[in-house]
């Protein structure tokens, strides 16, 4: 029996179980995953590590303490797991077939540990690695011995000063390796213990702020990892290189110095290095431009890890643009190393593709294996079964596990956290899409989310959602921050256009936003609104609201000062830019340099051209401003400036801030307030239910 929510509300969204990707074992019989769930009644979060029996589709809790994390298989039944303490981390071994049995200890370190990986390299040896903060000499940082300084002052002589949501410290992340072998029935740490592969270098892995275990891999021949070029200013350049550390036993007391992998004209970000199963080859991806974070990823192969001079590019063309106009994301080798499975975004979906594992044999473009939704993590089911175990989401389902046959493309559902949306009262009938003519000679794609009780003979107010990035896209995926179903279940038809700059529609379309921030994308949005007016009778465009975050927030401020702004009853701007002239208060300076065509002093006119503040004299539509203190990507002064302008002009406006959130509002209680404020604001102006709008003077955190 499926327990169904009476209405998909913010409370339902935020209190629904959140599952991680599932990792199958070597025989494809069990899969490890974590799940957490927040309760607004107890104001607490439950957490568990679970094991899924793939055949019976039943799951069993193994640990229910949030101190345990990152379960990682090391044998058919045994797995590594981290247990965090106060400034310590213990590496433990547990058995998935013995629920709630006590794990045994491998070692404890006096620091935080993350991004664990393990691999069987033969002869009974399990190689493993993890990342952890280090001292300036490359040793594990002892966080139990850190003393609090008498002064809080921080002095900087180089960038970064701060990154994403924190001020940068002198401690870098190291990449530590070790080896395990069974002795007397239990795994023991071998050799000298844990060794930092980056000691004595200026390198750091993973790449902050969002780097993770995908930034490195381990294999029978050693470690490959990516790291920012230490000789370049990290705030101005994206250049990230691939390095190789040859290891035979993973007990080497000192790691050989990392060897750089040179890739010719490809000088941008590098990522997702993956060893082949035989350990002799590595596939990875890299961008061309070293000052553009959203350049197209190119798929690359090192056919022989012992010869780093031979790097081959898939679908290489003479003009350097590449023959496959999509951006590869995740990468997995087939069991026999003859094929690659790769995810890439296309037309609002994240599709799984397959292709030969050699550029010399990849004469045809990758073959799609899926058609809808968003495929996240994926793995071969077992070492003897080339079927794929997928973790995916959609606009109605927050987590599903399935098995895909890459030959027949048959896909069988193993487990859906929301019973394919039924638990939320959502169905695929609510999801639609359309294409319309853009501002130039091109078509633009938009997704649509309708209420669950949709009646085509009725008219519904429009929630016009503008995505961030700007090189991003609305897709068939689940979100706990900007979920179209939340707006649809309030009684709106949510329309999500993917204008110029969006990803998944070819690199030229993505690149087209550079130096055009308020140009082509704005005109694409105008055309979207006009298309809705002329072609979708069930949407009432006279009762419309527009909302956006990050670049979407910038666009809300731009729309506010231009004719499209008068089409909306109300606007919502989350973490938006008020003035491009002040965008150098951000941290990743390569972003405005690329997007605005140079530095502020090199192209002052380019920054001024697309400045929302230049049109603030036209601002007239009621607007909610949301910004957070820890947003160092777009500092809170941008939100305050916009609110100051609205208040001074006498435009109905409201300012919501969070002192403990960054560019995203992540804490459940804060997110609930965010949703109530947003929905209360737009519902007030469209005439829908205004439940949830707090009083102007109420301190929301102390009620």
XYZ file of C-alpha atoms in Angstrom:
703
model
C 0.000 0.000 0.000
C 1.356 3.431 -0.969
C 0.960 6.187 1.638
C 0.114 9.298 -0.359
C 0.449 12.925 0.718
C -2.863 14.795 0.649
C -1.008 17.691 -0.984
C 2.587 18.134 -2.073
C 3.582 21.018 0.193
C 6.993 22.406 1.185
C 6.742 20.358 4.400
C 6.251 17.168 2.370
C 9.149 18.067 0.060
C 11.566 18.842 2.875
C 10.600 15.958 5.169
C 10.696 13.272 2.478
C 13.484 10.668 2.822
C 16.641 11.619 0.936
C 18.578 8.657 -0.422
C 22.116 8.681 -1.694
C 23.202 6.877 -4.829
C 23.411 3.115 -4.277
C 26.679 1.216 -4.764
C 26.396 -2.479 -5.763
C 28.903 -5.045 -4.520
C 31.169 -7.122 -6.737
C 28.556 -9.868 -7.229
C 25.583 -7.590 -7.868
C 23.576 -9.018 -4.978
C 23.722 -6.144 -2.485
C 23.914 -2.362 -2.700
C 24.904 0.149 -0.027
C 23.230 3.535 0.354
C 22.454 6.164 2.975
C 19.120 7.790 3.753
C 18.230 10.796 5.895
C 14.879 12.292 6.861
C 14.058 15.511 8.684
C 11.100 15.789 11.072
C 9.437 19.157 11.596
C 7.705 17.685 14.648
C 10.859 16.731 16.548
C 13.056 19.260 14.678
C 15.655 16.568 14.182
C 17.069 14.407 11.412
C 17.129 10.632 11.242
C 19.965 8.965 9.336
C 20.894 5.427 8.392
C 23.305 3.404 6.306
C 21.311 0.634 4.640
C 21.946 -2.379 2.453
C 19.576 -3.249 -0.387
C 19.044 -6.870 -1.379
C 18.827 -6.361 -5.137
C 16.929 -9.598 -5.774
C 14.236 -9.178 -3.099
C 14.269 -5.360 -3.346
C 14.230 -5.154 0.461
C 16.575 -2.935 2.449
C 18.007 -3.425 5.938
C 19.496 -0.779 8.279
C 23.151 -1.307 9.172
C 23.894 1.863 11.152
C 21.497 4.534 12.379
C 24.067 6.929 13.805
C 25.019 9.936 11.640
C 28.609 9.606 12.861
C 28.962 6.757 10.334
C 29.405 7.721 6.682
C 30.781 6.806 3.256
C 30.244 3.025 3.150
C 32.615 1.589 0.533
C 32.794 -2.065 -0.538
C 36.090 -3.940 -0.121
C 34.742 -7.482 -0.661
C 31.489 -9.229 -1.515
C 30.089 -8.596 1.987
C 32.565 -6.319 3.803
C 32.855 -2.566 3.512
C 34.887 0.333 4.823
C 32.972 2.955 6.793
C 34.061 6.179 8.456
C 33.085 7.080 12.010
C 33.498 10.735 12.812
C 34.218 11.925 16.320
C 35.171 15.248 17.833
C 38.123 16.174 15.569
C 38.823 12.480 14.852
C 37.892 9.908 12.232
C 38.032 6.143 12.630
C 38.227 3.813 9.615
C 36.189 0.700 10.334
C 35.341 -2.577 8.600
C 31.746 -3.818 8.747
C 29.839 -6.773 7.309
C 26.681 -6.015 5.309
C 25.259 -9.479 6.007
C 25.402 -8.893 9.770
C 23.119 -5.925 10.491
C 23.962 -3.839 13.547
C 26.986 -6.000 14.362
C 29.985 -4.152 15.761
C 32.545 -3.132 13.119
C 36.236 -3.400 13.880
C 38.817 -0.641 13.682
C 41.547 -0.251 11.068
C 42.983 3.046 12.277
C 42.021 6.394 13.799
C 43.324 9.783 12.694
C 42.976 13.110 14.486
C 41.343 14.940 11.624
C 38.321 14.872 9.325
C 38.412 12.382 6.455
C 36.287 12.181 3.306
C 36.099 10.891 -0.275
C 37.046 7.285 0.431
C 37.758 4.868 -2.418
C 38.871 1.232 -2.353
C 39.899 -1.288 -5.002
C 41.091 -4.885 -5.111
C 44.525 -4.764 -6.798
C 45.210 -8.507 -6.568
C 47.169 -10.802 -4.291
C 44.603 -10.277 -1.557
C 45.416 -6.571 -1.322
C 42.757 -3.861 -1.069
C 44.158 -0.447 -1.984
C 42.296 2.491 -0.527
C 42.587 6.254 -0.430
C 40.900 9.287 1.048
C 41.334 13.048 1.275
C 42.056 15.008 4.453
C 43.445 18.403 5.531
C 47.218 18.626 5.881
C 49.902 20.750 7.464
C 52.224 22.853 5.315
C 54.651 19.905 5.282
C 51.995 17.524 3.936
C 51.287 15.596 7.123
C 47.801 14.886 8.412
C 46.548 17.955 10.237
C 46.015 17.194 13.933
C 42.727 18.960 14.576
C 42.754 17.897 18.238
C 45.872 20.014 18.780
C 44.634 23.219 17.153
C 44.631 26.192 19.501
C 42.260 29.102 19.051
C 44.180 32.337 18.365
C 43.699 35.340 20.621
C 42.781 37.486 17.617
C 40.279 36.761 14.848
C 42.245 38.804 12.298
C 43.052 37.270 8.921
C 45.673 38.699 6.568
C 45.951 37.757 2.893
C 48.550 38.538 0.246
C 47.057 36.410 -2.545
C 43.733 35.032 -3.755
C 41.498 33.364 -2.763
C 40.533 35.333 0.342
C 37.255 33.470 0.605
C 35.647 30.791 -1.538
C 31.961 29.853 -1.812
C 30.980 30.176 1.885
C 34.182 30.251 3.923
C 37.425 32.164 4.300
C 40.393 30.244 2.909
C 42.849 28.812 5.430
C 46.485 27.843 4.969
C 45.641 24.134 5.185
C 45.238 22.246 1.912
C 43.630 18.881 1.225
C 45.978 15.941 0.780
C 45.347 12.593 -0.912
C 46.335 9.705 1.362
C 46.716 6.049 0.389
C 47.135 2.737 2.165
C 46.689 -1.016 1.756
C 44.664 -3.656 3.582
C 45.220 -7.418 3.788
C 43.487 -10.108 5.753
C 45.417 -11.542 8.675
C 43.674 -14.087 10.885
C 40.290 -13.365 9.364
C 40.465 -9.563 9.735
C 41.808 -6.833 7.488
C 44.942 -5.090 8.740
C 46.673 -1.924 7.591
C 49.899 -2.804 5.790
C 53.352 -1.205 5.561
C 54.011 2.286 6.918
C 50.354 3.160 7.265
C 48.882 6.208 5.548
C 50.950 8.211 3.051
C 50.117 11.537 1.403
C 50.620 11.219 -2.361
C 50.825 15.029 -2.609
C 53.471 15.610 0.080
C 56.285 17.857 -1.119
C 54.151 19.380 -3.877
C 51.965 22.492 -4.156
C 49.075 20.345 -5.349
C 45.689 19.864 -3.718
C 42.948 17.287 -4.251
C 40.003 17.469 -4.437
C 39.632 20.828 -6.185
C 37.700 23.233 -3.944
C 34.965 24.145 -3.363
C 32.964 21.247 -4.892
C 35.607 18.606 -5.592
C 34.867 15.094 -4.353
C 35.888 11.475 -4.861
C 35.402 11.905 -8.611
C 38.559 14.055 -8.614
C 40.762 10.968 -8.304
C 40.860 7.227 -8.904
C 42.995 4.303 -7.790
C 44.033 1.282 -9.818
C 46.569 -1.500 -10.014
C 49.215 0.904 -11.328
C 48.703 3.747 -8.855
C 46.658 6.926 -8.454
C 45.414 9.514 -10.943
C 44.034 12.822 -9.692
C 43.229 16.351 -10.778
C 44.557 19.529 -9.189
C 44.526 23.235 -9.968
C 47.728 24.529 -11.624
C 49.655 25.820 -8.569
C 51.533 28.405 -10.636
C 48.373 30.247 -11.719
C 46.101 32.515 -9.695
C 43.175 30.180 -8.841
C 40.700 33.071 -8.781
C 41.552 34.059 -12.356
C 42.127 30.712 -14.064
C 40.305 27.381 -14.236
C 43.330 25.386 -15.452
C 43.232 22.018 -13.696
C 45.668 19.276 -14.704
C 45.621 15.488 -14.461
C 48.513 13.849 -12.594
C 49.677 10.264 -12.203
C 51.425 8.730 -9.180
C 52.792 5.239 -9.994
C 52.335 2.768 -7.134
C 52.672 -1.008 -7.079
C 51.690 -2.051 -3.568
C 50.134 1.069 -1.983
C 52.519 0.463 0.917
C 55.251 2.701 -0.529
C 56.567 4.829 2.355
C 57.031 7.795 0.027
C 55.056 8.377 -3.113
C 56.856 9.138 -6.381
C 56.502 12.759 -7.484
C 53.239 13.233 -9.452
C 53.645 13.183 -13.232
C 51.569 15.716 -15.184
C 49.475 14.582 -18.160
C 49.801 17.119 -20.969
C 46.817 17.645 -23.278
C 47.988 20.179 -25.884
C 45.469 22.950 -26.526
C 43.065 21.630 -23.918
C 44.031 23.833 -20.966
C 40.860 24.225 -18.852
C 39.254 22.178 -16.133
C 40.106 18.455 -15.988
C 37.908 15.912 -14.236
C 36.595 12.416 -13.531
C 39.704 10.293 -14.191
C 38.798 6.582 -14.228
C 41.144 3.593 -14.480
C 40.139 0.701 -16.716
C 39.497 -2.590 -14.936
C 42.860 -3.980 -16.064
C 44.529 -0.861 -14.648
C 46.472 -0.030 -17.811
C 44.296 2.750 -19.270
C 42.694 5.941 -17.983
C 39.785 7.887 -19.384
C 39.104 11.453 -18.244
C 37.622 14.702 -19.497
C 38.959 18.185 -20.024
C 37.887 21.616 -21.230
C 39.764 23.727 -23.751
C 39.586 27.263 -22.324
C 41.406 28.008 -19.067
C 39.178 30.907 -18.051
C 35.726 29.472 -18.825
C 34.041 27.178 -16.308
C 31.257 26.089 -18.699
C 33.298 25.152 -21.736
C 32.516 21.799 -23.365
C 34.068 18.758 -21.722
C 36.164 16.661 -24.144
C 36.534 12.939 -23.542
C 40.172 11.770 -23.473
C 41.986 8.440 -23.233
C 45.448 7.465 -22.049
C 45.822 4.043 -23.780
C 48.874 3.100 -21.684
C 49.287 4.706 -18.261
C 53.039 4.102 -18.522
C 53.214 6.380 -21.587
C 51.683 9.737 -20.639
C 52.832 11.320 -23.906
C 50.059 9.492 -25.778
C 46.706 11.132 -25.005
C 43.878 10.575 -27.487
C 40.726 12.686 -27.842
C 37.359 11.177 -28.714
C 35.553 12.789 -31.667
C 38.402 15.214 -32.321
C 37.957 17.552 -35.302
C 40.401 19.719 -37.215
C 38.725 22.943 -36.080
C 39.099 21.951 -32.418
C 35.367 22.087 -31.718
C 34.896 18.319 -31.400
C 32.406 16.131 -33.234
C 30.113 15.350 -30.271
C 28.230 18.494 -29.259
C 27.301 17.323 -25.759
C 29.140 17.569 -22.443
C 30.148 14.189 -20.913
C 29.658 14.012 -17.143
C 29.956 10.601 -15.412
C 32.129 7.821 -16.913
C 32.166 4.045 -16.312
C 34.098 1.269 -18.128
C 32.372 -1.921 -19.254
C 33.617 -5.054 -17.515
C 35.815 -6.077 -20.453
C 37.055 -2.485 -20.969
C 35.794 -2.474 -24.561
C 33.119 0.187 -24.046
C 32.488 3.327 -22.065
C 29.213 4.385 -20.494
C 28.862 8.151 -20.219
C 26.123 10.505 -19.039
C 25.470 13.811 -20.800
C 22.771 16.465 -20.665
C 20.459 16.721 -23.677
C 17.210 18.654 -24.085
C 16.343 18.799 -20.400
C 17.367 15.213 -19.630
C 20.586 13.636 -18.397
C 20.962 10.681 -20.726
C 23.186 7.612 -20.453
C 25.195 6.818 -23.601
C 27.613 4.089 -24.668
C 30.562 4.237 -27.051
C 33.693 2.218 -27.884
C 36.480 2.781 -25.355
C 39.022 3.706 -28.027
C 38.842 6.966 -30.008
C 40.120 4.987 -33.001
C 37.006 2.796 -32.894
C 34.534 5.524 -31.921
C 33.609 6.423 -35.491
C 29.924 6.968 -34.717
C 28.470 9.284 -32.072
C 27.587 7.726 -28.687
C 24.405 5.655 -28.618
C 21.728 6.787 -26.112
C 20.548 4.111 -23.689
C 17.921 6.128 -21.777
C 15.353 8.694 -22.868
C 13.901 10.519 -19.852
C 14.756 11.716 -16.375
C 18.213 12.344 -14.974
C 20.695 9.501 -14.583
C 23.037 10.332 -11.717
C 25.438 7.679 -10.456
C 25.731 4.393 -12.352
C 27.846 1.255 -12.109
C 28.170 -2.104 -13.776
C 25.977 -4.458 -11.769
C 28.804 -6.849 -10.961
C 32.208 -7.928 -12.204
C 30.514 -10.676 -14.250
C 27.337 -8.845 -15.309
C 27.539 -5.910 -17.747
C 24.067 -4.684 -16.898
C 24.089 -1.270 -15.262
C 22.796 -0.257 -11.859
C 21.377 3.285 -12.141
C 20.462 5.921 -9.583
C 18.148 8.488 -11.136
C 15.538 11.173 -10.451
C 12.781 12.958 -12.359
C 10.411 15.895 -11.872
C 8.083 13.620 -9.878
C 10.425 11.043 -8.279
C 13.191 11.977 -5.854
C 15.161 8.717 -6.057
C 14.953 5.508 -8.032
C 17.262 2.530 -8.441
C 16.988 0.474 -11.609
C 18.893 -2.069 -13.707
C 19.524 -1.352 -17.387
C 20.550 -3.838 -20.073
C 22.866 -1.815 -22.364
C 22.261 -4.206 -25.277
C 18.455 -4.325 -25.313
C 17.947 -1.017 -23.400
C 15.431 -2.814 -21.196
C 15.218 -1.186 -17.784
C 13.732 -2.686 -14.647
C 12.847 -0.697 -11.542
C 14.349 -2.013 -8.310
C 13.256 0.669 -5.860
C 11.610 4.097 -5.965
C 11.722 6.174 -2.797
C 8.460 7.929 -3.720
C 6.810 4.983 -5.502
C 7.426 6.828 -8.794
C 5.842 9.991 -7.432
C 2.704 8.359 -6.012
C 3.747 9.079 -2.409
C 3.770 12.770 -3.293
C 0.520 12.654 -5.247
C 2.489 13.452 -8.412
C 2.368 11.786 -11.826
C 4.041 12.027 -15.218
C 0.785 13.445 -16.627
C 1.722 16.750 -14.999
C 4.940 17.096 -16.999
C 4.953 18.680 -20.441
C 7.283 20.672 -22.696
C 7.283 22.922 -25.749
C 9.682 24.545 -28.205
C 9.406 28.096 -29.472
C 11.326 30.535 -31.667
C 14.126 32.304 -29.833
C 15.495 35.799 -30.365
C 17.510 34.569 -33.372
C 17.393 31.760 -35.879
C 17.091 29.012 -33.265
C 14.498 27.166 -31.201
C 14.277 27.356 -27.409
C 13.030 24.573 -25.148
C 10.786 24.956 -22.083
C 9.504 22.452 -19.537
C 6.037 22.660 -18.005
C 4.686 21.401 -14.672
C 0.902 21.359 -14.171
C -1.130 20.871 -10.974
C -2.032 17.282 -10.101
C -5.724 18.180 -10.409
C -5.183 19.896 -13.758
C -8.273 20.645 -15.858
C -7.495 21.816 -19.434
C -10.744 23.790 -19.473
C -9.636 26.013 -16.592
C -7.118 28.855 -16.493
C -4.180 28.807 -14.095
C -1.807 31.580 -13.007
C 1.707 31.371 -14.433
C 4.865 30.760 -12.365
C 7.658 31.756 -14.760
C 10.876 30.198 -13.413
C 14.303 31.446 -14.576
C 17.294 29.211 -13.904
C 20.734 30.160 -12.647
C 24.205 29.400 -13.909
C 23.735 31.081 -16.303
C 25.209 28.008 -18.006
C 22.708 25.597 -16.501
C 19.272 24.295 -17.429
C 15.928 23.197 -16.104
C 15.720 19.447 -16.509
C 13.757 16.364 -15.659
C 15.352 16.068 -12.248
C 14.398 16.418 -8.600
C 15.316 19.421 -6.467
C 14.728 20.220 -2.806
C 15.445 23.920 -3.424
C 13.636 24.907 -6.646
C 11.064 22.199 -7.219
C 8.483 23.054 -9.913
C 5.948 20.665 -8.356
C 5.768 22.853 -5.240
C 4.539 25.753 -7.382
C 2.227 23.535 -9.432
C 0.556 22.144 -6.306
C -0.161 25.688 -5.136
C -2.302 26.074 -8.251
C 0.182 27.453 -10.793
C 1.313 26.144 -14.112
C 5.080 26.390 -13.805
C 6.960 27.120 -17.046
C 10.748 26.699 -17.072
C 12.403 28.091 -20.230
C 15.996 27.215 -21.125
C 17.113 30.390 -22.956
C 20.463 31.238 -24.562
C 23.259 30.162 -22.225
C 21.524 26.957 -21.161
C 23.373 23.641 -21.266
C 22.275 20.521 -23.134
C 21.466 22.199 -26.459
C 24.911 22.349 -28.050
C 27.968 24.338 -27.015
C 27.260 27.293 -29.334
C 23.929 27.833 -27.580
C 25.673 27.714 -24.188
C 28.433 30.083 -25.326
C 25.909 32.539 -26.764
C 25.294 34.286 -23.442
C 28.831 35.674 -23.085
C 28.683 39.489 -23.393
C 24.903 39.117 -23.865
C 23.593 38.785 -20.314
C 20.594 41.081 -20.742
C 20.378 40.594 -24.518
C 19.599 37.276 -26.182
C 18.520 35.477 -22.968
C 16.127 38.309 -22.077
C 14.657 38.336 -25.566
C 14.307 34.545 -25.458
C 12.278 34.950 -22.253
C 10.121 37.665 -23.839
C 9.414 35.265 -26.711
C 8.582 32.492 -24.241
C 6.016 34.700 -22.521
C 4.491 35.708 -25.845
C 4.373 32.068 -26.979
C 2.474 31.159 -23.804
C 0.065 34.062 -24.365
C -0.678 32.966 -27.926
C -0.569 29.166 -27.672
C -1.413 27.837 -24.205
C -5.031 28.678 -23.362
C -5.019 27.132 -19.888
C -2.362 29.614 -18.658
C -3.577 33.037 -17.539
C -0.684 35.347 -18.489
C -2.539 38.313 -16.982
C -1.978 36.671 -13.607
C 1.708 35.798 -13.748
C 4.719 35.898 -11.438
C 8.426 35.406 -12.215
C 11.085 33.936 -9.962
C 14.808 33.300 -10.321
C 18.008 32.574 -8.396
C 21.649 33.488 -9.016
C 21.757 34.404 -12.718
C 17.990 33.930 -12.576
C 18.004 36.524 -9.790
C 20.075 38.834 -11.974
C 17.495 38.358 -14.726
C 14.653 39.198 -12.322
C 16.398 42.507 -11.588
C 16.966 43.052 -15.325
C 13.338 42.192 -16.132
C 12.225 44.595 -13.394
C 13.748 47.506 -15.307
C 12.452 46.462 -18.739
C 9.032 46.011 -20.408
C 8.695 42.306 -19.525
C 8.680 43.310 -15.862
C 5.308 44.993 -16.258
C 3.774 41.673 -17.373
C 4.117 40.175 -13.885
C 2.085 40.747 -10.733
C 5.109 40.029 -8.526
C 8.785 39.056 -8.728
C 11.114 36.977 -6.539
C 14.888 37.479 -6.664
C 17.077 34.985 -4.796
C 20.807 35.841 -4.566
C 20.724 38.039 -7.664
C 23.143 40.670 -8.959
C 21.948 44.244 -8.456
C 24.850 45.786 -10.361
C 27.377 44.148 -12.670
C 29.684 47.060 -11.833
C 30.166 45.578 -8.353
C 30.528 41.952 -9.454
C 34.236 41.988 -8.641
C 33.277 41.380 -5.026
C 32.796 37.746 -6.065
C 35.526 35.144 -5.476
C 35.953 33.262 -8.771
C 37.042 36.204 -10.900
C 37.476 34.101 -14.026
C 33.686 34.130 -14.217
C 33.079 37.884 -14.756
C 36.240 38.094 -16.876
C 34.799 35.550 -19.289
C 31.150 36.553 -19.116
C 31.739 40.302 -19.474
C 34.585 40.132 -21.978
C 37.519 41.121 -19.807
C 38.305 42.824 -16.537
C 36.308 45.773 -15.253
C 38.995 48.212 -16.417
C 39.553 46.517 -19.759
C 35.866 46.451 -20.721
C 34.065 48.936 -18.513
C 31.462 49.468 -21.225
C 30.673 45.726 -21.363
C 29.922 45.617 -17.627
C 27.853 48.809 -17.798
C 25.815 47.601 -20.756
C 24.167 44.778 -18.833
C 23.856 46.512 -15.448
C 20.362 46.088 -13.906
C 21.004 49.077 -11.640
C 21.185 51.352 -14.692
C 17.421 50.851 -15.168
C 16.408 51.038 -11.519
C 14.353 54.145 -12.299
C 11.888 51.845 -14.077
C 11.462 49.374 -11.199
C 7.767 49.182 -10.316
C 6.650 45.546 -9.799
C 6.339 44.214 -6.215
C 9.459 42.202 -5.438
C 10.712 39.818 -2.767
C 14.500 39.867 -2.243
C 16.265 36.882 -0.625
C 19.967 36.831 0.251
C 22.252 35.097 2.753
C 25.267 36.268 4.740
C 27.513 33.351 3.762
C 26.981 33.858 0.036
C 30.462 34.876 -1.080
C 29.695 34.113 -4.707
C 27.209 37.018 -4.780
C 27.605 38.961 -1.526
C 24.565 40.072 0.442
C 25.243 43.720 -0.435
C 23.685 42.939 -3.842
C 20.390 41.989 -2.208
C 20.500 44.918 0.205
C 21.128 47.364 -2.644
C 18.135 46.052 -4.585
C 15.911 46.248 -1.493
C 17.150 49.768 -0.716
C 16.240 50.849 -4.237
C 12.768 49.280 -4.088
C 12.012 50.801 -0.701
C 13.242 54.233 -1.752
C 11.094 54.083 -4.868
C 8.052 53.071 -2.830
C 7.680 49.720 -4.616
C 6.059 47.041 -2.418
C 9.012 44.892 -1.390
C 10.222 42.456 1.222
C 13.696 41.333 2.277
C 14.428 37.841 3.611
C 17.928 37.006 4.799
C 19.632 34.022 6.408
C 22.791 34.655 8.457
C 23.854 30.988 8.318
C 23.240 30.033 4.666
C 25.348 30.387 1.519
C 24.263 30.702 -2.126
C 21.783 27.909 -1.364
C 19.336 27.630 1.536
C 20.021 24.106 2.797
C 18.939 23.837 6.445
C 15.413 22.328 6.596
C 13.932 24.888 8.993
C 15.386 27.751 6.949
C 14.209 26.149 3.723
C 10.692 25.873 5.107
C 10.704 29.597 5.904
C 12.076 30.264 2.400
C 9.214 28.333 0.810
C 6.548 29.945 2.976
C 7.871 33.413 2.234
C 8.144 32.799 -1.506
C 4.738 31.161 -1.832
C 3.115 33.669 0.470
C 4.499 36.541 -1.618
C 3.430 35.292 -5.031
C 0.086 33.942 -3.784
C -0.730 37.348 -2.318
C -0.461 39.001 -5.732
C -2.089 36.252 -7.788
C -5.005 35.790 -5.425
C -4.167 32.241 -4.394
C -4.096 31.066 -0.777
C -1.761 33.367 1.205
C -1.205 30.942 4.096
C 2.428 31.060 5.134
C 3.204 34.770 4.722
C 4.559 36.067 8.024
C 4.116 39.544 9.442
C 6.570 42.237 8.341
C 8.061 42.724 11.808
C 8.227 39.078 12.811
C 11.646 37.632 13.503
C 11.149 34.322 11.726
C 14.012 32.609 13.507
C 12.681 33.338 16.989
C 8.922 32.778 16.729
